[in-house]
Tab-separated table of C-alpha atoms and ligand atoms in Angstrom:
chain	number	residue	atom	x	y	z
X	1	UNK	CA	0.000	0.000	0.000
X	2	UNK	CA	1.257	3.515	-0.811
X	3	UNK	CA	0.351	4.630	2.957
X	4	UNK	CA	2.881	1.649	4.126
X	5	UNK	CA	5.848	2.528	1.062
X	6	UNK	CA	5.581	6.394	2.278
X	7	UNK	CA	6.080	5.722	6.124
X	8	UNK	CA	9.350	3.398	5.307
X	9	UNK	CA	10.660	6.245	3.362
X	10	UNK	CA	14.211	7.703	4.590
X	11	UNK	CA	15.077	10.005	1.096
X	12	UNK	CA	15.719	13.011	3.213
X	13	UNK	CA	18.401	12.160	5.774
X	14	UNK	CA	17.739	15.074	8.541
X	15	UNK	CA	14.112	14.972	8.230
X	16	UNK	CA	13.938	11.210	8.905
X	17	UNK	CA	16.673	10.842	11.509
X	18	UNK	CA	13.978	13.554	13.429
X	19	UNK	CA	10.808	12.768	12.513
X	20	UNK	CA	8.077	10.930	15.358
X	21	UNK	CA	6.762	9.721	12.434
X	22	UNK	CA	5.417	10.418	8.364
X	23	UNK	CA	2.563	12.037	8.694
X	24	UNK	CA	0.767	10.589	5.613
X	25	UNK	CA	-2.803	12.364	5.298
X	26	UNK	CA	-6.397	12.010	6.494
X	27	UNK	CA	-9.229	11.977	5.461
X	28	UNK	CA	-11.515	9.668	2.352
X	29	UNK	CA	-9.750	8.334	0.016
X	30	UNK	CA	-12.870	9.220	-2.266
X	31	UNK	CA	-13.120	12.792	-1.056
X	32	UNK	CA	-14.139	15.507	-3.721
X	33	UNK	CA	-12.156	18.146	-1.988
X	34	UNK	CA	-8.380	17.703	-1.087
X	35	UNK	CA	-6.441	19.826	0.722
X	36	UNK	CA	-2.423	20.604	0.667
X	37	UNK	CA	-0.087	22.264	2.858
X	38	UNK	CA	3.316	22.643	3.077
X	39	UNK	CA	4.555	20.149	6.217
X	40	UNK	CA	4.021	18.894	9.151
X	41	UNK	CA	4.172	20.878	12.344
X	42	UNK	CA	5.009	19.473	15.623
X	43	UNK	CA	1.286	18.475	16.753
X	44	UNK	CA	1.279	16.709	13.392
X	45	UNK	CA	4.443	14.770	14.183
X	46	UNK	CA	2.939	13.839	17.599
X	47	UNK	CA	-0.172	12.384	16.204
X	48	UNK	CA	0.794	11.677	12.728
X	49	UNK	CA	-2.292	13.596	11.660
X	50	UNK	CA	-2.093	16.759	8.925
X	51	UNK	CA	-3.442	20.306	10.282
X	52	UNK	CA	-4.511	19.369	14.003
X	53	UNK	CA	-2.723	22.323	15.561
X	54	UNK	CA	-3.860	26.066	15.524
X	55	UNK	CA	-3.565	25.974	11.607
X	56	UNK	CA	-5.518	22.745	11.438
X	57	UNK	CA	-8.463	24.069	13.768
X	58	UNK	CA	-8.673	27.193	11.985
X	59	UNK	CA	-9.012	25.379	8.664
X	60	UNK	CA	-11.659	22.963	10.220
X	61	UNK	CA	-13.599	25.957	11.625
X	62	UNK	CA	-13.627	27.660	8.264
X	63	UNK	CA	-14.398	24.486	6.406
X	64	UNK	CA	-17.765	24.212	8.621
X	65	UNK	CA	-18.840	27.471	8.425
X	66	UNK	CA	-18.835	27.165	4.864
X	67	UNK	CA	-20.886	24.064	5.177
X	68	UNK	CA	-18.502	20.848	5.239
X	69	UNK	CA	-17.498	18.723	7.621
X	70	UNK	CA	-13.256	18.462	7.548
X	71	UNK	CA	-14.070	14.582	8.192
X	72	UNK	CA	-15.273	14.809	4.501
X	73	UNK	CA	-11.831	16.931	2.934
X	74	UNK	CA	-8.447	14.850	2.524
X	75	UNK	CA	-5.431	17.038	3.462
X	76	UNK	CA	-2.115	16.147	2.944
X	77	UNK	CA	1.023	17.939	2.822
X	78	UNK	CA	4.155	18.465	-0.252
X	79	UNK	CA	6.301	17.313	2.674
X	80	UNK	CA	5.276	14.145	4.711
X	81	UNK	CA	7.968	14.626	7.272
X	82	UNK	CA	8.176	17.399	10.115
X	83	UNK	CA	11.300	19.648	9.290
X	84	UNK	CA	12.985	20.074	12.737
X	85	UNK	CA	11.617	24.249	14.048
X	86	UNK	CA	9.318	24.047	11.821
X	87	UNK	CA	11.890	25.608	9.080
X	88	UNK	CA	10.620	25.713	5.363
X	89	UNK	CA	11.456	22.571	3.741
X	90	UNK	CA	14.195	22.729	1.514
X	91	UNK	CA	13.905	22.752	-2.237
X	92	UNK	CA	15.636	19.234	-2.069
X	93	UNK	CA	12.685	18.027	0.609
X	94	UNK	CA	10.432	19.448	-1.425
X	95	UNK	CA	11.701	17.767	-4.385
X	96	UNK	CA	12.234	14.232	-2.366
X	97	UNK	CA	8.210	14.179	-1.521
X	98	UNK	CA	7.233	15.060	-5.042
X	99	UNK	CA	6.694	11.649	-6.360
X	100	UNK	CA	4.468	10.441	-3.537
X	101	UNK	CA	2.015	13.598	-3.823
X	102	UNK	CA	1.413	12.697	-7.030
X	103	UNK	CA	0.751	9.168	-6.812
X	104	UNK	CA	-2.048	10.442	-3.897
X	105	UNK	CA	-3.389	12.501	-6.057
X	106	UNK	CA	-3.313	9.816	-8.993
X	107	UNK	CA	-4.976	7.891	-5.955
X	108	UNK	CA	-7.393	10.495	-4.686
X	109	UNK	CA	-8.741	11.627	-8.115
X	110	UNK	CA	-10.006	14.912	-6.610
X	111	UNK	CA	-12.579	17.371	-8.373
X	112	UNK	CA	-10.882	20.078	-6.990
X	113	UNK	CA	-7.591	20.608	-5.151
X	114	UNK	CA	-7.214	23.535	-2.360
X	115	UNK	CA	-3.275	24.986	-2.056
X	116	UNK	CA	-2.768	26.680	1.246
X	117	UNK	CA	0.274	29.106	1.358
X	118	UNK	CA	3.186	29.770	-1.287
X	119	UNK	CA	4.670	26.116	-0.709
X	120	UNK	CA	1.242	24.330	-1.769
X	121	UNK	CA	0.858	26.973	-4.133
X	122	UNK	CA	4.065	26.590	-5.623
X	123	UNK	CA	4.029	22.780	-6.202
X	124	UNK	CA	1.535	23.167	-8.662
X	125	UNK	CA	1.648	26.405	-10.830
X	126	UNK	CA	5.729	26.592	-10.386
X	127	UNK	CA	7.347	29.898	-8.760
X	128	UNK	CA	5.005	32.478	-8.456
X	129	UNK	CA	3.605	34.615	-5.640
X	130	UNK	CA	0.192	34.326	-3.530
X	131	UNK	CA	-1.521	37.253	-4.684
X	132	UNK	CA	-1.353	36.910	-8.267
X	133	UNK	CA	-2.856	33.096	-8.006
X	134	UNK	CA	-5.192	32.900	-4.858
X	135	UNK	CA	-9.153	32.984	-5.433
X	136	UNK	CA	-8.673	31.629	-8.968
X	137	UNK	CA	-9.229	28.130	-10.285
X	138	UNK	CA	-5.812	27.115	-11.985
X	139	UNK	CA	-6.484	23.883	-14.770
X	140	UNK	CA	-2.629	22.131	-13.878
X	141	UNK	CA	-2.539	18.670	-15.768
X	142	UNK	CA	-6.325	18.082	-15.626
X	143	UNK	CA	-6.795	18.732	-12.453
X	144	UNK	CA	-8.241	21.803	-10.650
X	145	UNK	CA	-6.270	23.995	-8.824
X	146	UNK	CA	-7.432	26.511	-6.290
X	147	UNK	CA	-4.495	28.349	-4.332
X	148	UNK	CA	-5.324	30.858	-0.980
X	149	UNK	CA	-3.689	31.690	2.214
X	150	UNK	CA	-2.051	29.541	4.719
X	151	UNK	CA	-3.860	29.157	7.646
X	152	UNK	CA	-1.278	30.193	9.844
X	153	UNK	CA	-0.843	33.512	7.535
X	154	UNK	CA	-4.550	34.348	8.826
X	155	UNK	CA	-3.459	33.636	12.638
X	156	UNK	CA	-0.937	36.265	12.336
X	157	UNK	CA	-3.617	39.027	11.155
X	158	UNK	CA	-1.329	41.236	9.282
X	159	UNK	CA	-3.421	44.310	7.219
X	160	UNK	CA	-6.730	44.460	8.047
X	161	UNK	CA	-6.921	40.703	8.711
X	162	UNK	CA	-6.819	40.473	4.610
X	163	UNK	CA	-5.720	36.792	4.556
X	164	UNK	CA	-8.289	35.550	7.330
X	165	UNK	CA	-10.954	37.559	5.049
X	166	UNK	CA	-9.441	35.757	1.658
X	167	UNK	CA	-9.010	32.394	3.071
X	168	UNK	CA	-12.227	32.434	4.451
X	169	UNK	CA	-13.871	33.816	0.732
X	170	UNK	CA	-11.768	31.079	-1.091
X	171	UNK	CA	-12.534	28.401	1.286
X	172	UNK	CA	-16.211	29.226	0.545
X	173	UNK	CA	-16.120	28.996	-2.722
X	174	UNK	CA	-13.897	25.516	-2.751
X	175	UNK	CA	-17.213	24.309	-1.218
X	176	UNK	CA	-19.291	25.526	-3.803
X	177	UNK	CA	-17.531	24.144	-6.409
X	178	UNK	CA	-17.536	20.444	-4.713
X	179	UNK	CA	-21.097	20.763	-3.069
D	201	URA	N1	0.939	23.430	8.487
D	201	URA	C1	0.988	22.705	7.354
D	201	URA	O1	1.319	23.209	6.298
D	201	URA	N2	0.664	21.419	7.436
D	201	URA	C2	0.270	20.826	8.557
D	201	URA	O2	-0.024	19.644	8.521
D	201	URA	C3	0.205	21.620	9.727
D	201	URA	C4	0.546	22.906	9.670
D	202	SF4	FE1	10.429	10.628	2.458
D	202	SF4	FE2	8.883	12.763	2.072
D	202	SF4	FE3	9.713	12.166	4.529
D	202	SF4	FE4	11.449	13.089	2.716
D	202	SF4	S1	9.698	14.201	3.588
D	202	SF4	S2	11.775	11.333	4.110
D	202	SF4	S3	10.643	12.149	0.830
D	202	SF4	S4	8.342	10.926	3.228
């Protein structure tokens, strides 16, 4: 099973010698919605569950008030494996977990794909920056694409609480478009 092949893996060095564990995803495997972050935090590596922490409960609240349950999204991350502080996984980390995303999503088959944050975003339209993407379905290899705010981007406010407001908008509409 891929689930069993992913938590033997030991491509990145660091991240495995310090991992709790590979935090794999949650969620149906026949879900219409899937959401991706960037990597595991430490509550994640505890539990070896994706988006439990402050991130995770902000993205379940936001999910519900927009009418679906978070039991009903799969999440996953570009990065299975907790980078030690939390640092931004390198592009070689990055590039390490790329093979096993895809084969979820070849597994998942999602009608639509939410990208939380730059990372997420990244991974699928290639360098570019959050506000030129985010609130706009992207077509990348068949699939659909919709990029927004991190949820941990929101919990720092910042101007006017803009990426709370846009994650919240964009998380509506993700709904919509799978409802
Ligand atoms: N942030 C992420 O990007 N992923 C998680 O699983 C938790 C926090
Ligand atoms: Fe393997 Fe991905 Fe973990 Fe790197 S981050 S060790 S590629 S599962």
């Amino acid at each position: 099973m891929l689930a069993d092949e992913m938590r033997a893996c030991t491509r990145c060095a660091e991240l495995a010698a310090t991992r709790t564990q590979v935090v794999v995803g949650s969620g149906p495997s026949d879900a219409r919605l899937v959401v991706v972050g960037e990597a595991p935090g430490a509550v994640e590596d505890e539990t070896g569950t994706p988006f439990v922490g402050r991130s995770g409960q902000l993205l379940d609240r936001l999910l519900a008030e927009a009418g679906l349950s978070r039991t009903d999204v799969a999440v996953i991350n570009t990065v299975k494996c907790r980078p030690p502080g939390n640092r931004v996984p390198s592009r070689a980390e990055t590039a390490n977990c790329r093979p096993w995303t895809t084969r979820q999503l070849e597994e998942l088959r999602p009608s639509l794909v939410v990208t939380l944050g730059l990372s997420a975003s990244s991974w699928f339209l290639g360098k570019t920056t959050l506000g030129a993407v985010r609130g706009i379905v992207h077509e990348v290899d068949g699939r659909r694409v919709l990029p927004t705010y991190h949820p941990a981007a929101a919990l720092r406010g910042g101007p006017r609480g803009e990426a709370m407001t846009r994650l919240r908008e964009d998380l509506a509409l993700a709904v919509r478009l799978v409802s």
